[in-house]
Amino acid sequence: MANASHLHVVRAGEGIPVVLLHGLTATHRYVVMGSTHLQRNGHRVIAYDARGHGASQPAPGPDAYTYGDLLADLLGVLDAEGVQRAVLAGASMGAHTAVKAALEAPERVAGLVVITPAYDPAAHGDAVSLERWDALSDGLRHGGVEGFVAAYDLDAVPEAWRTTVGRVLHQRLVLHEHPQAVADALRAVPRSRPFDEIDQLAGIDVPTAVVADRDEADPGHPLALGRRYAEAIPGADLVVEEEGKSPLAWQGAQVSRVIAQLAERAAS
């Protein structure tokens, strides 16, 4: 049985098990953004801070933030909670971890909600991308929250979304008890592969929804990549906000409804 004693886990509700997995530099609060729709409507919600994030303990070493490590943590949470199979809903890093679970531990996965995937196997290890992640890591390590925000370069965010993105960055980053561990994760996670080829997603055999955002507000999670995930996973639905609207992944109540609908499919 895998161990999850180093992780901060929160639980709510009863019913169909749903595990929420957040993205890099976020915490468990940033999958459904505080929405309580799931636990109020027949779901047992299990959410946790990834290793080194939020109130969870740092990894044993600065390189121990690979997707293999993150999958082991997820399985540890399932074991500790006595859950054999669950619907997994993950955002970005959490989405990639959930996909890895569906590929490598399919007996533990009842359904998938893949929210704003960012991992493109063909572009993995791009020097420009890694340089940006390293700059964010250095900004956080040496300058704290403000150092990270400066490295993020809010001036590059479209003006319509700049204030919102800046506010969310500050809100997320102040929640970490071990910011140096998050800085480690910012270097290690982007260098890790959750799977090798997009064609591998054809092996996923559970009900799946892919939630993607339009590029104007969220270029780091390209709509085209979300579409490729949805096309590669058999029977997957692609869910995107209407043009000109706030990104769907930022709307916790709407994301919760997508998860609930997927969970209903998985239970039937």
Short mmCIF file of C-alpha atoms in Angstrom, two decimals:
data_model
loop_
_atom_site.label_atom_id
_atom_site.label_comp_id
_atom_site.label_asym_id
_atom_site.label_seq_id
_atom_site.Cartn_x
_atom_site.Cartn_y
_atom_site.Cartn_z
CA MET A 1 0.00 0.00 0.00
CA ALA A 2 1.34 3.41 -1.00
CA ASN A 3 1.87 6.08 1.63
CA ALA A 4 0.13 9.47 1.72
CA SER A 5 1.03 10.65 5.22
CA HIS A 6 3.11 13.54 3.81
CA LEU A 7 0.10 15.02 2.01
CA HIS A 8 -2.57 17.42 3.20
CA VAL A 9 -5.90 15.83 2.28
CA VAL A 10 -9.39 17.30 2.63
CA ARG A 11 -12.66 15.38 2.33
CA ALA A 12 -16.31 16.33 1.90
CA GLY A 13 -19.57 14.61 1.04
CA GLU A 14 -20.65 11.05 0.46
CA GLY A 15 -21.32 9.07 -2.68
CA ILE A 16 -19.34 8.55 -5.89
CA PRO A 17 -15.63 9.12 -5.12
CA VAL A 18 -14.11 12.06 -6.98
CA VAL A 19 -10.45 13.01 -6.52
CA LEU A 20 -9.35 16.54 -7.42
CA LEU A 21 -5.76 17.12 -8.56
CA HIS A 22 -4.48 20.68 -8.93
CA GLY A 23 -1.87 22.28 -11.16
CA LEU A 24 1.71 23.37 -10.61
CA THR A 25 1.99 26.21 -8.03
CA ALA A 26 -1.69 25.80 -7.06
CA THR A 27 -3.34 24.00 -4.12
CA HIS A 28 -6.34 21.72 -3.70
CA ARG A 29 -8.64 24.77 -3.73
CA TYR A 30 -7.83 25.51 -7.36
CA VAL A 31 -9.62 22.77 -9.26
CA VAL A 32 -13.25 23.69 -8.61
CA MET A 33 -12.37 27.08 -7.08
CA GLY A 34 -14.20 26.52 -3.82
CA SER A 35 -17.43 25.26 -5.38
CA THR A 36 -19.36 22.84 -3.13
CA HIS A 37 -21.61 21.56 -5.89
CA LEU A 38 -20.09 18.08 -5.95
CA GLN A 39 -20.36 17.25 -2.25
CA ARG A 40 -23.89 18.70 -2.13
CA ASN A 41 -24.99 16.45 -4.95
CA GLY A 42 -24.00 12.90 -4.11
CA HIS A 43 -20.22 12.87 -4.47
CA ARG A 44 -17.46 11.98 -2.05
CA VAL A 45 -14.87 14.65 -2.82
CA ILE A 46 -11.22 14.00 -1.96
CA ALA A 47 -8.76 16.80 -2.66
CA TYR A 48 -5.14 17.15 -1.65
CA ASP A 49 -2.17 19.46 -1.95
CA ALA A 50 0.50 17.92 -4.17
CA ARG A 51 3.87 17.24 -2.57
CA GLY A 52 5.63 20.47 -1.69
CA HIS A 53 2.48 22.53 -2.32
CA GLY A 54 0.07 24.14 0.11
CA ALA A 55 0.20 22.37 3.47
CA SER A 56 1.81 19.17 2.16
CA GLN A 57 5.37 18.26 3.03
CA PRO A 58 8.24 18.82 0.56
CA ALA A 59 9.54 15.90 -1.47
CA PRO A 60 12.60 14.11 -0.05
CA GLY A 61 14.77 15.77 -2.68
CA PRO A 62 14.56 18.64 -5.17
CA ASP A 63 14.22 16.26 -8.13
CA ALA A 64 11.46 14.12 -6.59
CA TYR A 65 8.60 15.91 -8.33
CA THR A 66 8.34 13.68 -11.37
CA TYR A 67 5.05 12.38 -12.68
CA GLY A 68 6.05 8.99 -11.34
CA ASP A 69 6.25 10.55 -7.87
CA LEU A 70 2.94 12.35 -8.36
CA LEU A 71 1.22 9.15 -9.48
CA ALA A 72 2.57 7.31 -6.42
CA ASP A 73 1.09 10.05 -4.23
CA LEU A 74 -2.30 9.76 -5.95
CA LEU A 75 -2.36 5.99 -5.44
CA GLY A 76 -1.32 6.56 -1.83
CA VAL A 77 -4.29 8.85 -1.30
CA LEU A 78 -6.67 6.30 -2.84
CA ASP A 79 -5.25 3.57 -0.60
CA ALA A 80 -5.39 5.72 2.52
CA GLU A 81 -9.00 6.67 1.80
CA GLY A 82 -10.01 3.07 1.09
CA VAL A 83 -11.09 3.92 -2.45
CA GLN A 84 -10.55 1.25 -5.09
CA ARG A 85 -11.76 3.30 -8.07
CA ALA A 86 -12.49 7.00 -8.41
CA VAL A 87 -13.30 9.64 -10.96
CA LEU A 88 -10.16 11.76 -11.34
CA ALA A 89 -10.49 15.45 -12.17
CA GLY A 90 -7.19 17.21 -12.65
CA ALA A 91 -6.02 20.59 -13.92
CA SER A 92 -2.78 20.97 -15.90
CA MET A 93 -0.16 19.07 -13.81
CA GLY A 94 -3.07 17.32 -12.13
CA ALA A 95 -4.58 16.48 -15.51
CA HIS A 96 -1.32 14.89 -16.66
CA THR A 97 -1.12 12.90 -13.41
CA ALA A 98 -4.70 11.68 -13.88
CA VAL A 99 -3.96 10.62 -17.46
CA LYS A 100 -0.86 8.76 -16.28
CA ALA A 101 -3.02 6.94 -13.72
CA ALA A 102 -5.52 5.94 -16.41
CA LEU A 103 -2.68 4.54 -18.51
CA GLU A 104 -0.64 2.82 -15.79
CA ALA A 105 -3.22 1.99 -13.08
CA PRO A 106 -6.50 1.73 -15.03
CA GLU A 107 -8.07 -0.47 -12.35
CA ARG A 108 -8.10 2.56 -10.03
CA VAL A 109 -9.77 4.98 -12.48
CA ALA A 110 -13.53 5.08 -13.08
CA GLY A 111 -13.55 8.23 -15.20
CA LEU A 112 -11.44 11.23 -16.18
CA VAL A 113 -11.92 14.97 -16.38
CA VAL A 114 -8.82 16.40 -18.03
CA ILE A 115 -8.78 20.15 -17.39
CA THR A 116 -6.52 22.43 -19.46
CA PRO A 117 -3.77 19.96 -20.37
CA ALA A 118 -0.45 21.64 -21.17
CA TYR A 119 1.87 18.68 -21.77
CA ASP A 120 2.65 18.17 -25.46
CA PRO A 121 4.92 15.15 -25.95
CA ALA A 122 6.24 16.52 -29.24
CA ALA A 123 7.31 19.83 -27.69
CA HIS A 124 8.54 18.46 -24.37
CA GLY A 125 11.95 19.78 -23.29
CA ASP A 126 11.80 22.88 -25.48
CA ALA A 127 14.64 25.12 -24.35
CA VAL A 128 12.60 28.32 -24.38
CA SER A 129 9.85 26.74 -22.30
CA LEU A 130 12.29 25.31 -19.75
CA GLU A 131 14.04 28.68 -19.51
CA ARG A 132 10.73 30.28 -18.55
CA TRP A 133 9.97 27.63 -15.92
CA ASP A 134 13.47 28.04 -14.48
CA ALA A 135 12.99 31.81 -14.34
CA LEU A 136 9.76 31.35 -12.41
CA SER A 137 11.53 28.96 -10.05
CA ASP A 138 14.37 31.41 -9.47
CA GLY A 139 11.93 34.29 -9.02
CA LEU A 140 10.06 32.42 -6.30
CA ARG A 141 13.20 31.06 -4.64
CA HIS A 142 14.99 34.40 -4.40
CA GLY A 143 12.15 36.93 -4.47
CA GLY A 144 9.15 35.17 -2.97
CA VAL A 145 5.68 35.83 -4.36
CA GLU A 146 6.65 39.15 -5.91
CA GLY A 147 9.72 37.60 -7.50
CA PHE A 148 7.56 34.93 -9.11
CA VAL A 149 5.03 37.49 -10.35
CA ALA A 150 7.82 39.62 -11.82
CA ALA A 151 9.20 36.61 -13.68
CA TYR A 152 5.70 35.71 -14.89
CA ASP A 153 5.57 39.03 -16.79
CA LEU A 154 1.99 40.19 -16.41
CA ASP A 155 2.56 42.75 -19.16
CA ALA A 156 2.44 39.86 -21.62
CA VAL A 157 -1.09 38.92 -20.45
CA PRO A 158 -3.91 40.49 -22.49
CA GLU A 159 -5.17 43.60 -20.72
CA ALA A 160 -8.68 42.19 -20.33
CA TRP A 161 -7.33 39.39 -18.11
CA ARG A 162 -4.24 41.00 -16.56
CA THR A 163 -5.79 42.08 -13.26
CA THR A 164 -7.50 38.72 -12.73
CA VAL A 165 -4.35 36.74 -13.48
CA GLY A 166 -2.27 38.91 -11.15
CA ARG A 167 -4.77 38.56 -8.32
CA VAL A 168 -4.99 34.77 -8.71
CA LEU A 169 -1.20 34.39 -8.78
CA HIS A 170 -0.89 36.25 -5.49
CA GLN A 171 -3.78 34.34 -3.91
CA ARG A 172 -2.35 30.96 -4.91
CA LEU A 173 1.26 31.55 -4.00
CA VAL A 174 0.70 32.86 -0.47
CA LEU A 175 -0.92 29.53 0.47
CA HIS A 176 2.31 27.54 0.26
CA GLU A 177 3.97 26.63 3.55
CA HIS A 178 7.15 25.53 1.74
CA PRO A 179 7.76 27.92 -1.16
CA GLN A 180 11.28 26.59 -1.71
CA ALA A 181 9.72 23.20 -2.43
CA VAL A 182 7.41 24.79 -4.99
CA ALA A 183 10.50 26.36 -6.56
CA ASP A 184 11.98 22.86 -6.81
CA ALA A 185 8.79 21.57 -8.41
CA LEU A 186 8.88 24.40 -10.96
CA ARG A 187 12.14 22.96 -12.26
CA ALA A 188 11.39 19.25 -11.95
CA VAL A 189 7.80 18.89 -13.17
CA PRO A 190 8.30 20.47 -16.62
CA ARG A 191 11.25 18.12 -17.21
CA SER A 192 9.17 15.01 -16.48
CA ARG A 193 7.00 13.08 -18.96
CA PRO A 194 3.64 11.68 -17.83
CA PHE A 195 3.53 9.61 -21.05
CA ASP A 196 5.62 9.45 -24.22
CA GLU A 197 3.31 9.84 -27.21
CA ILE A 198 -0.12 11.38 -27.73
CA ASP A 199 -1.19 8.15 -29.47
CA GLN A 200 -0.95 6.36 -26.12
CA LEU A 201 -4.14 8.14 -25.06
CA ALA A 202 -6.03 5.76 -27.33
CA GLY A 203 -5.48 3.16 -24.60
CA ILE A 204 -7.70 5.02 -22.11
CA ASP A 205 -10.94 3.10 -21.68
CA VAL A 206 -13.05 5.12 -19.24
CA PRO A 207 -15.57 7.94 -19.74
CA THR A 208 -13.57 11.13 -20.28
CA ALA A 209 -14.22 14.84 -20.64
CA VAL A 210 -11.55 17.35 -21.67
CA VAL A 211 -12.07 20.92 -20.46
CA ALA A 212 -10.09 23.39 -22.55
CA ASP A 213 -9.80 27.19 -22.54
CA ARG A 214 -9.48 29.56 -25.47
CA ASP A 215 -6.01 30.94 -26.02
CA GLU A 216 -6.78 34.63 -25.55
CA ALA A 217 -6.91 34.32 -21.76
CA ASP A 218 -4.93 31.12 -21.22
CA PRO A 219 -2.27 30.62 -23.93
CA GLY A 220 -0.24 28.35 -21.66
CA HIS A 221 -2.93 25.70 -22.04
CA PRO A 222 -3.60 25.76 -25.79
CA LEU A 223 -7.07 24.94 -27.05
CA ALA A 224 -5.53 23.02 -29.93
CA LEU A 225 -3.75 20.73 -27.46
CA GLY A 226 -6.95 20.13 -25.50
CA ARG A 227 -8.61 19.24 -28.77
CA ARG A 228 -5.84 16.76 -29.56
CA TYR A 229 -6.33 15.06 -26.19
CA ALA A 230 -10.07 14.80 -26.79
CA GLU A 231 -9.53 13.39 -30.27
CA ALA A 232 -6.97 10.86 -29.05
CA ILE A 233 -9.02 9.48 -26.12
CA PRO A 234 -11.81 7.22 -27.38
CA GLY A 235 -15.25 8.73 -26.79
CA ALA A 236 -13.95 11.81 -24.99
CA ASP A 237 -16.04 14.97 -24.93
CA LEU A 238 -14.43 18.39 -25.44
CA VAL A 239 -15.92 21.21 -23.35
CA VAL A 240 -14.94 24.82 -24.06
CA GLU A 241 -16.39 28.20 -23.04
CA GLU A 242 -18.15 30.35 -25.61
CA GLU A 243 -16.00 32.86 -27.45
CA GLY A 244 -15.43 36.04 -25.46
CA LYS A 245 -16.44 34.44 -22.16
CA SER A 246 -14.28 33.88 -19.09
CA PRO A 247 -12.24 30.64 -19.35
CA LEU A 248 -14.32 27.66 -18.33
CA ALA A 249 -11.55 26.27 -16.13
CA TRP A 250 -11.76 29.44 -14.01
CA GLN A 251 -15.47 28.83 -13.30
CA GLY A 252 -15.61 26.35 -10.44
CA ALA A 253 -19.36 25.76 -10.52
CA GLN A 254 -19.29 25.03 -14.25
CA VAL A 255 -16.30 22.70 -13.91
CA SER A 256 -18.10 20.94 -11.03
CA ARG A 257 -21.10 20.31 -13.27
CA VAL A 258 -18.86 18.81 -15.95
CA ILE A 259 -17.32 16.53 -13.31
CA ALA A 260 -20.75 15.55 -11.96
CA GLN A 261 -22.02 14.67 -15.42
CA LEU A 262 -18.92 12.60 -16.11
CA ALA A 263 -19.23 10.83 -12.76
CA GLU A 264 -22.82 9.93 -13.59
CA ARG A 265 -21.68 8.41 -16.86
CA ALA A 266 -18.93 6.50 -15.10
CA ALA A 267 -21.36 5.08 -12.55
CA SER A 268 -23.90 3.87 -15.12
#
